[in-house]
Amino acid sequence: EHFAGAFPVWLSPVQVKVLPISEKFADYANSVAAALDAEGIRVETDHRAEKIGYKIREARNERTPYICVIGEREVENRNLTVRSSKAGELGEMTIDELQAKLLKEIADKAI
């Protein structure tokens, strides 16, 4: 295998994992996931009552290309905190910015 389980975003079975910090932010997490799914991006939302560090570590171990963490600040600002499996912490970005970035990577079939 060429990728050792760390598939590029266009090949990964789950391209984005949305992780709400607590149950209070589930509605916004679901709306983010729905917006990404509407663009054809494969997305999962983790609503389990686990600590956020555990959810992030698990998503990294699953080698998910992008992880979006949603907490109070993200809901207030209507954006996301994004982590990439390759580039690390990308900081805050809007849903539209993330969609554009992902769709470009998928279209380019970037490795």
mmCIF file of C-alpha atoms in Angstrom:
data_model
loop_
_atom_site.group_PDB
_atom_site.id
_atom_site.type_symbol
_atom_site.label_atom_id
_atom_site.label_comp_id
_atom_site.label_asym_id
_atom_site.label_seq_id
_atom_site.Cartn_x
_atom_site.Cartn_y
_atom_site.Cartn_z
ATOM 1 C CA GLU A 1 0.000 0.000 0.000
ATOM 2 C CA HIS A 2 1.274 3.472 -0.865
ATOM 3 C CA PHE A 3 -0.447 5.507 1.854
ATOM 4 C CA ALA A 4 -0.064 3.337 5.013
ATOM 5 C CA GLY A 5 -3.693 4.040 5.905
ATOM 6 C CA ALA A 6 -3.323 7.833 5.672
ATOM 7 C CA PHE A 7 -5.330 8.310 2.489
ATOM 8 C CA PRO A 8 -5.415 11.655 0.693
ATOM 9 C CA VAL A 9 -8.649 13.574 1.213
ATOM 10 C CA TRP A 10 -10.176 12.573 -2.143
ATOM 11 C CA LEU A 11 -9.669 8.855 -1.425
ATOM 12 C CA SER A 12 -10.485 8.754 2.291
ATOM 13 C CA PRO A 13 -13.780 7.053 3.268
ATOM 14 C CA VAL A 14 -14.411 9.826 5.840
ATOM 15 C CA GLN A 15 -13.006 13.157 4.691
ATOM 16 C CA VAL A 16 -14.076 15.325 7.640
ATOM 17 C CA LYS A 17 -14.906 14.492 11.237
ATOM 18 C CA VAL A 18 -16.975 17.108 13.106
ATOM 19 C CA LEU A 19 -16.393 17.034 16.874
ATOM 20 C CA PRO A 20 -18.667 19.109 19.112
ATOM 21 C CA ILE A 21 -17.116 19.757 22.529
ATOM 22 C CA SER A 22 -20.401 19.047 24.299
ATOM 23 C CA GLU A 23 -24.036 18.274 23.628
ATOM 24 C CA LYS A 24 -24.880 22.011 23.679
ATOM 25 C CA PHE A 25 -23.159 22.451 20.331
ATOM 26 C CA ALA A 26 -24.756 19.448 18.582
ATOM 27 C CA ASP A 27 -27.195 21.540 16.514
ATOM 28 C CA TYR A 28 -24.420 23.666 15.006
ATOM 29 C CA ALA A 29 -22.284 20.540 14.436
ATOM 30 C CA ASN A 30 -25.178 18.930 12.573
ATOM 31 C CA SER A 31 -25.673 22.030 10.425
ATOM 32 C CA VAL A 32 -21.953 22.062 9.554
ATOM 33 C CA ALA A 33 -22.073 18.369 8.643
ATOM 34 C CA ALA A 34 -25.201 18.915 6.523
ATOM 35 C CA ALA A 35 -23.558 21.810 4.653
ATOM 36 C CA LEU A 36 -20.471 19.722 3.889
ATOM 37 C CA ASP A 37 -22.566 16.694 2.936
ATOM 38 C CA ALA A 38 -24.616 18.838 0.536
ATOM 39 C CA GLU A 39 -21.379 19.501 -1.386
ATOM 40 C CA GLY A 40 -20.655 15.764 -1.634
ATOM 41 C CA ILE A 41 -17.998 15.732 1.094
ATOM 42 C CA ARG A 42 -17.993 12.565 3.191
ATOM 43 C CA VAL A 43 -18.468 13.710 6.781
ATOM 44 C CA GLU A 44 -19.180 12.149 10.187
ATOM 45 C CA THR A 45 -20.215 13.823 13.434
ATOM 46 C CA ASP A 46 -19.134 12.383 16.792
ATOM 47 C CA HIS A 47 -21.834 13.119 19.382
ATOM 48 C CA ARG A 48 -20.516 10.761 22.059
ATOM 49 C CA ALA A 49 -20.204 12.091 25.601
ATOM 50 C CA GLU A 50 -16.407 11.744 25.626
ATOM 51 C CA LYS A 51 -13.743 14.340 26.361
ATOM 52 C CA ILE A 52 -12.697 16.356 23.326
ATOM 53 C CA GLY A 53 -9.057 15.251 23.632
ATOM 54 C CA TYR A 54 -10.164 11.633 23.366
ATOM 55 C CA LYS A 55 -12.323 12.362 20.319
ATOM 56 C CA ILE A 56 -9.457 14.212 18.599
ATOM 57 C CA ARG A 57 -6.958 11.462 19.372
ATOM 58 C CA GLU A 58 -9.367 8.823 18.065
ATOM 59 C CA ALA A 59 -9.997 10.776 14.839
ATOM 60 C CA ARG A 60 -6.227 11.169 14.353
ATOM 61 C CA ASN A 61 -5.715 7.437 14.910
ATOM 62 C CA GLU A 62 -8.395 6.767 12.284
ATOM 63 C CA ARG A 63 -6.312 9.026 10.016
ATOM 64 C CA THR A 64 -9.210 11.318 9.155
ATOM 65 C CA PRO A 65 -7.821 14.016 6.814
ATOM 66 C CA TYR A 66 -9.685 16.939 8.463
ATOM 67 C CA ILE A 67 -11.041 17.357 11.988
ATOM 68 C CA CYS A 68 -13.394 20.223 12.867
ATOM 69 C CA VAL A 69 -13.783 21.093 16.545
ATOM 70 C CA ILE A 70 -16.878 23.041 17.550
ATOM 71 C CA GLY A 71 -17.238 24.818 20.861
ATOM 72 C CA GLU A 72 -18.810 27.973 22.232
ATOM 73 C CA ARG A 73 -16.480 30.386 20.398
ATOM 74 C CA GLU A 74 -17.090 28.643 17.065
ATOM 75 C CA VAL A 75 -20.876 28.767 17.509
ATOM 76 C CA GLU A 76 -20.776 32.481 18.422
ATOM 77 C CA ASN A 77 -18.535 33.343 15.441
ATOM 78 C CA ARG A 78 -20.270 30.866 13.076
ATOM 79 C CA ASN A 79 -16.982 29.234 12.048
ATOM 80 C CA LEU A 80 -14.868 26.116 12.734
ATOM 81 C CA THR A 81 -11.505 25.271 14.242
ATOM 82 C CA VAL A 82 -9.874 22.982 11.692
ATOM 83 C CA ARG A 83 -7.024 20.496 12.027
ATOM 84 C CA SER A 84 -5.415 18.724 9.097
ATOM 85 C CA SER A 85 -3.717 15.357 9.331
ATOM 86 C CA LYS A 86 -0.866 16.690 7.190
ATOM 87 C CA ALA A 87 -0.536 20.378 8.100
ATOM 88 C CA GLY A 88 -1.640 20.261 11.738
ATOM 89 C CA GLU A 89 -3.654 23.121 13.229
ATOM 90 C CA LEU A 90 -5.151 25.337 10.493
ATOM 91 C CA GLY A 91 -6.988 27.662 12.866
ATOM 92 C CA GLU A 92 -10.449 29.095 12.448
ATOM 93 C CA MET A 93 -12.208 29.261 9.106
ATOM 94 C CA THR A 94 -15.756 29.597 7.861
ATOM 95 C CA ILE A 95 -17.740 26.689 6.480
ATOM 96 C CA ASP A 96 -17.465 28.197 2.990
ATOM 97 C CA GLU A 97 -13.667 28.447 3.259
ATOM 98 C CA LEU A 98 -13.419 24.818 4.369
ATOM 99 C CA GLN A 99 -15.752 23.666 1.588
ATOM 100 C CA ALA A 100 -13.708 25.535 -1.030
ATOM 101 C CA LYS A 101 -10.434 24.087 0.313
ATOM 102 C CA LEU A 102 -11.784 20.523 0.370
ATOM 103 C CA LEU A 103 -13.441 20.727 -3.045
ATOM 104 C CA LYS A 104 -10.200 22.063 -4.549
ATOM 105 C CA GLU A 105 -8.151 19.244 -3.003
ATOM 106 C CA ILE A 106 -10.680 16.664 -4.179
ATOM 107 C CA ALA A 107 -10.809 18.099 -7.714
ATOM 108 C CA ASP A 108 -6.998 18.308 -7.939
ATOM 109 C CA LYS A 109 -6.633 14.814 -6.443
ATOM 110 C CA ALA A 110 -3.792 16.225 -4.339
ATOM 111 C CA ILE A 111 -1.576 13.702 -2.586
#
